Amino acid sequence: MINVLAIDDEPLALQQLVTYINKVPFLHLAGQCQSALEARDIMEREMVDAIFCDINMPDLSGMDFVRQLAAPPLIVFTTAYSEYAVEGYKVNAVDYLLKPFGMNDFLRAAMKVQEQYNLRHQNTPQQQSSPVQTDGTIFVKTDYRVVRITIADIRYVEGMSEYLKIYLEGQKPVITLLSMKKMEDYLPSGQFMRIHRSYIVNLQKIQEVNKNRVIMDADTYLPIGDLYKDQFNDYLSRNYLGR
């Protein structure tokens, strides 16, 4: 599944883009927004493989936004002005959709995205995808030290602006300069899940789920964010024993 971000400052155009994305089986809508500035926030907390982005937007154009990305995902530009086509390809855009475009045009662009996505992942060695050691540990920098943390001891991780606070079983929390997205990529996906913009939990440490909260212990209640609710409920459904 390819995680896609839709960006367009016109609400109707954005809604059409979202509708098309939801109709393509191999695309998953990771987020939608009306400005490049909003897109930055979404990309900090979500894994984004591809962007369908309008070029003409206030504050920061789609073209300038893409140019500023250190490691841009796959890009498809959308615009009503054909003169931007050549400029779009200069920033290695996968495709260019001229408004108004229909489902067939969108699908052709989506298939180009899928082709490039498969090529990227085909050439990525699996053994380099995570820094987790074979003994189930990771190293993080805290203060002026580098400490080893046993993955199984992590109860949950809290995001605090540019820092993370890692809560451990029977130990003091460790504070490190790291992004939530980076930590999410580090941790084994079958054991850990992001349930909120600010929280990643060890699924094996959850004691109870009460409405929109995860209870880790008598004193620790973590909220389940709207963006992560469906994924977490899917996990519960797969592991629920009862009617």
Short mmCIF file of C-alpha atoms in Angstrom, two decimals:
data_model
loop_
_atom_site.label_atom_id
_atom_site.label_comp_id
_atom_site.label_asym_id
_atom_site.label_seq_id
_atom_site.Cartn_x
_atom_site.Cartn_y
_atom_site.Cartn_z
CA MET A 1 0.00 0.00 0.00
CA ILE A 2 1.36 3.42 -1.00
CA ASN A 3 0.75 6.18 1.56
CA VAL A 4 -0.36 9.34 -0.25
CA LEU A 5 -0.68 12.97 0.83
CA ALA A 6 -3.12 15.22 -1.09
CA ILE A 7 -2.44 18.99 -1.17
CA ASP A 8 -4.64 21.61 -2.83
CA ASP A 9 -5.74 25.02 -1.57
CA GLU A 10 -9.12 24.74 -3.36
CA PRO A 11 -11.56 22.68 -1.23
CA LEU A 12 -13.46 21.22 -4.20
CA ALA A 13 -10.28 20.26 -6.04
CA LEU A 14 -8.91 18.70 -2.84
CA GLN A 15 -12.09 16.69 -2.34
CA GLN A 16 -11.93 15.40 -5.91
CA LEU A 17 -8.31 14.38 -5.39
CA VAL A 18 -9.21 12.54 -2.18
CA THR A 19 -12.10 10.77 -3.92
CA TYR A 20 -9.81 9.55 -6.70
CA ILE A 21 -7.15 8.37 -4.22
CA ASN A 22 -9.74 6.38 -2.26
CA LYS A 23 -10.86 4.64 -5.46
CA VAL A 24 -7.40 3.24 -6.25
CA PRO A 25 -6.80 -0.05 -4.37
CA PHE A 26 -3.02 0.34 -4.01
CA LEU A 27 -3.19 3.91 -2.64
CA HIS A 28 -3.84 4.83 1.00
CA LEU A 29 -4.74 8.40 1.98
CA ALA A 30 -2.22 9.34 4.67
CA GLY A 31 -3.56 12.89 4.91
CA GLN A 32 -5.07 15.88 3.12
CA CYS A 33 -4.41 19.60 3.52
CA GLN A 34 -4.77 22.98 1.82
CA SER A 35 -1.23 24.37 2.13
CA ALA A 36 2.39 23.32 1.97
CA LEU A 37 2.83 24.47 5.57
CA GLU A 38 0.14 22.04 6.74
CA ALA A 39 1.79 19.35 4.63
CA ARG A 40 5.03 19.74 6.57
CA ASP A 41 3.24 19.01 9.84
CA ILE A 42 1.59 15.90 8.41
CA MET A 43 4.88 14.59 7.03
CA GLU A 44 6.48 14.93 10.47
CA ARG A 45 4.02 12.47 11.97
CA GLU A 46 3.01 10.28 9.01
CA MET A 47 4.91 8.05 6.63
CA VAL A 48 4.32 9.55 3.17
CA ASP A 49 5.42 7.67 0.05
CA ALA A 50 3.88 9.97 -2.56
CA ILE A 51 2.38 13.45 -2.83
CA PHE A 52 -0.30 14.73 -5.21
CA CYS A 53 0.35 18.46 -4.96
CA ASP A 54 -1.17 21.58 -6.49
CA ILE A 55 1.46 24.02 -7.75
CA ASN A 56 -0.39 27.32 -7.30
CA MET A 57 -0.89 27.81 -3.57
CA PRO A 58 -0.59 30.84 -1.27
CA ASP A 59 2.39 31.41 1.05
CA LEU A 60 4.49 28.61 -0.45
CA SER A 61 3.96 27.13 -3.91
CA GLY A 62 3.89 23.39 -4.43
CA MET A 63 7.04 23.63 -6.56
CA ASP A 64 8.99 25.53 -3.90
CA PHE A 65 7.70 23.17 -1.21
CA VAL A 66 9.05 20.13 -3.05
CA ARG A 67 12.39 21.86 -3.71
CA GLN A 68 12.82 22.40 0.04
CA LEU A 69 12.33 18.73 0.94
CA ALA A 70 15.62 17.03 1.81
CA ALA A 71 14.36 13.61 0.72
CA PRO A 72 11.17 14.18 -1.31
CA PRO A 73 8.73 11.32 -1.81
CA LEU A 74 7.28 10.56 -5.24
CA ILE A 75 5.62 13.70 -6.64
CA VAL A 76 2.66 14.25 -8.95
CA PHE A 77 1.90 17.92 -9.60
CA THR A 78 -1.61 19.18 -10.36
CA THR A 79 -2.35 22.60 -11.84
CA ALA A 80 -4.58 24.50 -14.25
CA TYR A 81 -1.57 26.06 -16.02
CA SER A 82 0.19 23.98 -18.67
CA GLU A 83 3.32 26.17 -18.65
CA TYR A 84 4.37 24.56 -15.37
CA ALA A 85 4.77 21.10 -16.94
CA VAL A 86 8.44 21.48 -17.93
CA GLU A 87 9.34 23.07 -14.61
CA GLY A 88 7.61 20.17 -12.81
CA TYR A 89 9.79 17.61 -14.51
CA LYS A 90 12.91 19.60 -13.53
CA VAL A 91 12.26 18.58 -9.91
CA ASN A 92 11.89 14.92 -10.93
CA ALA A 93 8.12 14.78 -10.69
CA VAL A 94 6.68 11.39 -11.57
CA ASP A 95 3.81 12.95 -13.51
CA TYR A 96 1.87 16.13 -14.14
CA LEU A 97 -1.94 16.39 -14.15
CA LEU A 98 -3.52 19.33 -15.95
CA LYS A 99 -6.81 20.48 -14.41
CA PRO A 100 -9.54 19.58 -14.96
CA PHE A 101 -8.53 15.92 -15.07
CA GLY A 102 -10.71 12.81 -14.80
CA MET A 103 -10.37 9.44 -13.14
CA ASN A 104 -8.61 7.88 -16.15
CA ASP A 105 -5.90 10.56 -16.14
CA PHE A 106 -5.49 10.20 -12.39
CA LEU A 107 -5.22 6.42 -12.63
CA ARG A 108 -2.47 6.67 -15.25
CA ALA A 109 -0.51 8.94 -12.91
CA ALA A 110 -1.17 6.61 -9.97
CA MET A 111 0.18 3.66 -11.94
CA LYS A 112 3.37 5.60 -12.69
CA VAL A 113 3.68 6.25 -8.95
CA GLN A 114 3.22 2.55 -8.23
CA GLU A 115 5.91 1.65 -10.78
CA GLN A 116 8.43 4.08 -9.24
CA TYR A 117 7.49 3.00 -5.72
CA ASN A 118 8.14 -0.66 -6.58
CA LEU A 119 11.50 0.21 -8.14
CA ARG A 120 12.57 2.16 -5.05
CA HIS A 121 11.67 -0.61 -2.65
CA GLN A 122 13.06 -3.34 -4.86
CA ASN A 123 16.49 -1.72 -4.61
CA THR A 124 16.39 -1.16 -0.84
CA PRO A 125 18.23 -3.88 1.13
CA GLN A 126 15.93 -5.22 3.83
CA GLN A 127 18.76 -5.64 6.30
CA GLN A 128 19.34 -1.87 6.28
CA SER A 129 15.73 -0.92 7.03
CA SER A 130 16.09 -0.81 10.81
CA PRO A 131 18.88 -0.16 13.34
CA VAL A 132 17.44 -2.74 15.76
CA GLN A 133 20.21 -5.15 16.78
CA THR A 134 19.82 -8.91 16.37
CA ASP A 135 19.78 -9.17 20.18
CA GLY A 136 16.62 -6.99 20.38
CA THR A 137 18.28 -3.73 21.45
CA ILE A 138 18.84 -0.23 20.08
CA PHE A 139 21.31 2.53 20.95
CA VAL A 140 20.18 6.11 21.62
CA LYS A 141 22.07 9.23 22.60
CA THR A 142 21.06 10.93 25.85
CA ASP A 143 22.96 13.86 27.31
CA TYR A 144 26.59 13.05 26.46
CA ARG A 145 26.17 9.28 26.56
CA VAL A 146 25.04 6.58 24.16
CA VAL A 147 22.95 3.98 25.98
CA ARG A 148 21.67 0.58 24.98
CA ILE A 149 17.93 0.03 25.38
CA THR A 150 16.25 -3.37 25.32
CA ILE A 151 13.26 -3.13 22.98
CA ALA A 152 11.08 -5.36 25.17
CA ASP A 153 11.62 -2.99 28.14
CA ILE A 154 10.06 0.00 26.35
CA ARG A 155 6.56 0.67 27.68
CA TYR A 156 5.76 3.70 25.56
CA VAL A 157 7.36 6.69 23.86
CA GLU A 158 6.22 10.29 24.29
CA GLY A 159 6.99 13.00 21.73
CA MET A 160 8.01 16.38 23.16
CA SER A 161 8.69 18.81 20.30
CA GLU A 162 12.15 17.80 18.99
CA TYR A 163 12.78 15.33 21.83
CA LEU A 164 11.42 11.92 22.78
CA LYS A 165 10.90 10.54 26.25
CA ILE A 166 11.26 6.74 26.31
CA TYR A 167 9.51 5.12 29.28
CA LEU A 168 11.10 1.84 30.36
CA GLU A 169 10.06 -1.04 32.57
CA GLY A 170 11.60 -0.61 36.04
CA GLN A 171 13.98 2.16 34.92
CA LYS A 172 14.11 5.94 34.65
CA PRO A 173 12.85 7.39 31.35
CA VAL A 174 15.44 8.21 28.71
CA ILE A 175 15.24 11.55 26.88
CA THR A 176 16.80 11.73 23.42
CA LEU A 177 16.88 14.13 20.46
CA LEU A 178 14.90 12.18 17.85
CA SER A 179 11.70 12.54 15.82
CA MET A 180 8.59 10.43 16.40
CA LYS A 181 8.67 9.28 12.78
CA LYS A 182 12.26 8.08 13.13
CA MET A 183 11.46 6.17 16.30
CA GLU A 184 8.35 4.68 14.71
CA ASP A 185 10.50 3.38 11.86
CA TYR A 186 13.05 1.96 14.32
CA LEU A 187 10.66 -0.08 16.43
CA PRO A 188 9.23 -3.46 15.30
CA SER A 189 5.79 -2.74 13.79
CA GLY A 190 4.29 -5.96 15.12
CA GLN A 191 5.11 -5.00 18.70
CA PHE A 192 4.72 -1.21 18.69
CA MET A 193 2.03 1.08 17.33
CA ARG A 194 1.56 4.82 17.13
CA ILE A 195 -1.79 5.68 18.72
CA HIS A 196 -1.47 9.46 18.82
CA ARG A 197 0.64 12.26 17.37
CA SER A 198 2.62 12.20 20.63
CA TYR A 199 2.56 8.52 21.66
CA ILE A 200 3.92 5.16 20.50
CA VAL A 201 2.98 2.20 22.73
CA ASN A 202 4.32 -1.28 23.28
CA LEU A 203 1.22 -3.32 22.48
CA GLN A 204 2.30 -6.03 24.91
CA LYS A 205 2.31 -3.55 27.81
CA ILE A 206 -1.31 -2.36 27.40
CA GLN A 207 -3.43 -3.31 30.42
CA GLU A 208 -6.79 -1.94 29.28
CA VAL A 209 -8.54 0.08 26.58
CA ASN A 210 -11.27 2.40 27.81
CA LYS A 211 -13.15 4.40 25.15
CA ASN A 212 -10.51 6.61 23.52
CA ARG A 213 -7.76 5.88 26.02
CA VAL A 214 -5.08 3.23 26.42
CA ILE A 215 -4.36 2.35 30.05
CA MET A 216 -0.76 1.32 30.65
CA ASP A 217 -1.03 1.20 34.46
CA ALA A 218 -3.06 2.74 37.28
CA ASP A 219 -1.47 6.15 36.73
CA THR A 220 -0.88 6.22 32.98
CA TYR A 221 -3.73 6.96 30.52
CA LEU A 222 -2.74 7.69 26.92
CA PRO A 223 -5.17 9.20 24.36
CA ILE A 224 -5.94 7.54 21.03
CA GLY A 225 -5.81 10.14 18.26
CA ASP A 226 -8.44 10.29 15.51
CA LEU A 227 -5.83 9.70 12.80
CA TYR A 228 -4.71 6.45 14.45
CA LYS A 229 -8.04 5.13 15.71
CA ASP A 230 -8.84 2.87 12.75
CA GLN A 231 -5.45 1.18 12.77
CA PHE A 232 -5.62 0.59 16.52
CA ASN A 233 -9.19 -0.75 16.33
CA ASP A 234 -8.05 -3.16 13.60
CA TYR A 235 -5.39 -4.44 15.98
CA LEU A 236 -7.99 -4.92 18.74
CA SER A 237 -10.35 -6.74 16.38
CA ARG A 238 -7.63 -9.17 15.34
CA ASN A 239 -6.83 -9.97 18.96
CA TYR A 240 -10.30 -9.81 20.49
CA LEU A 241 -11.65 -13.04 21.98
CA GLY A 242 -15.39 -12.94 22.39
CA ARG A 243 -18.58 -11.97 20.61
#
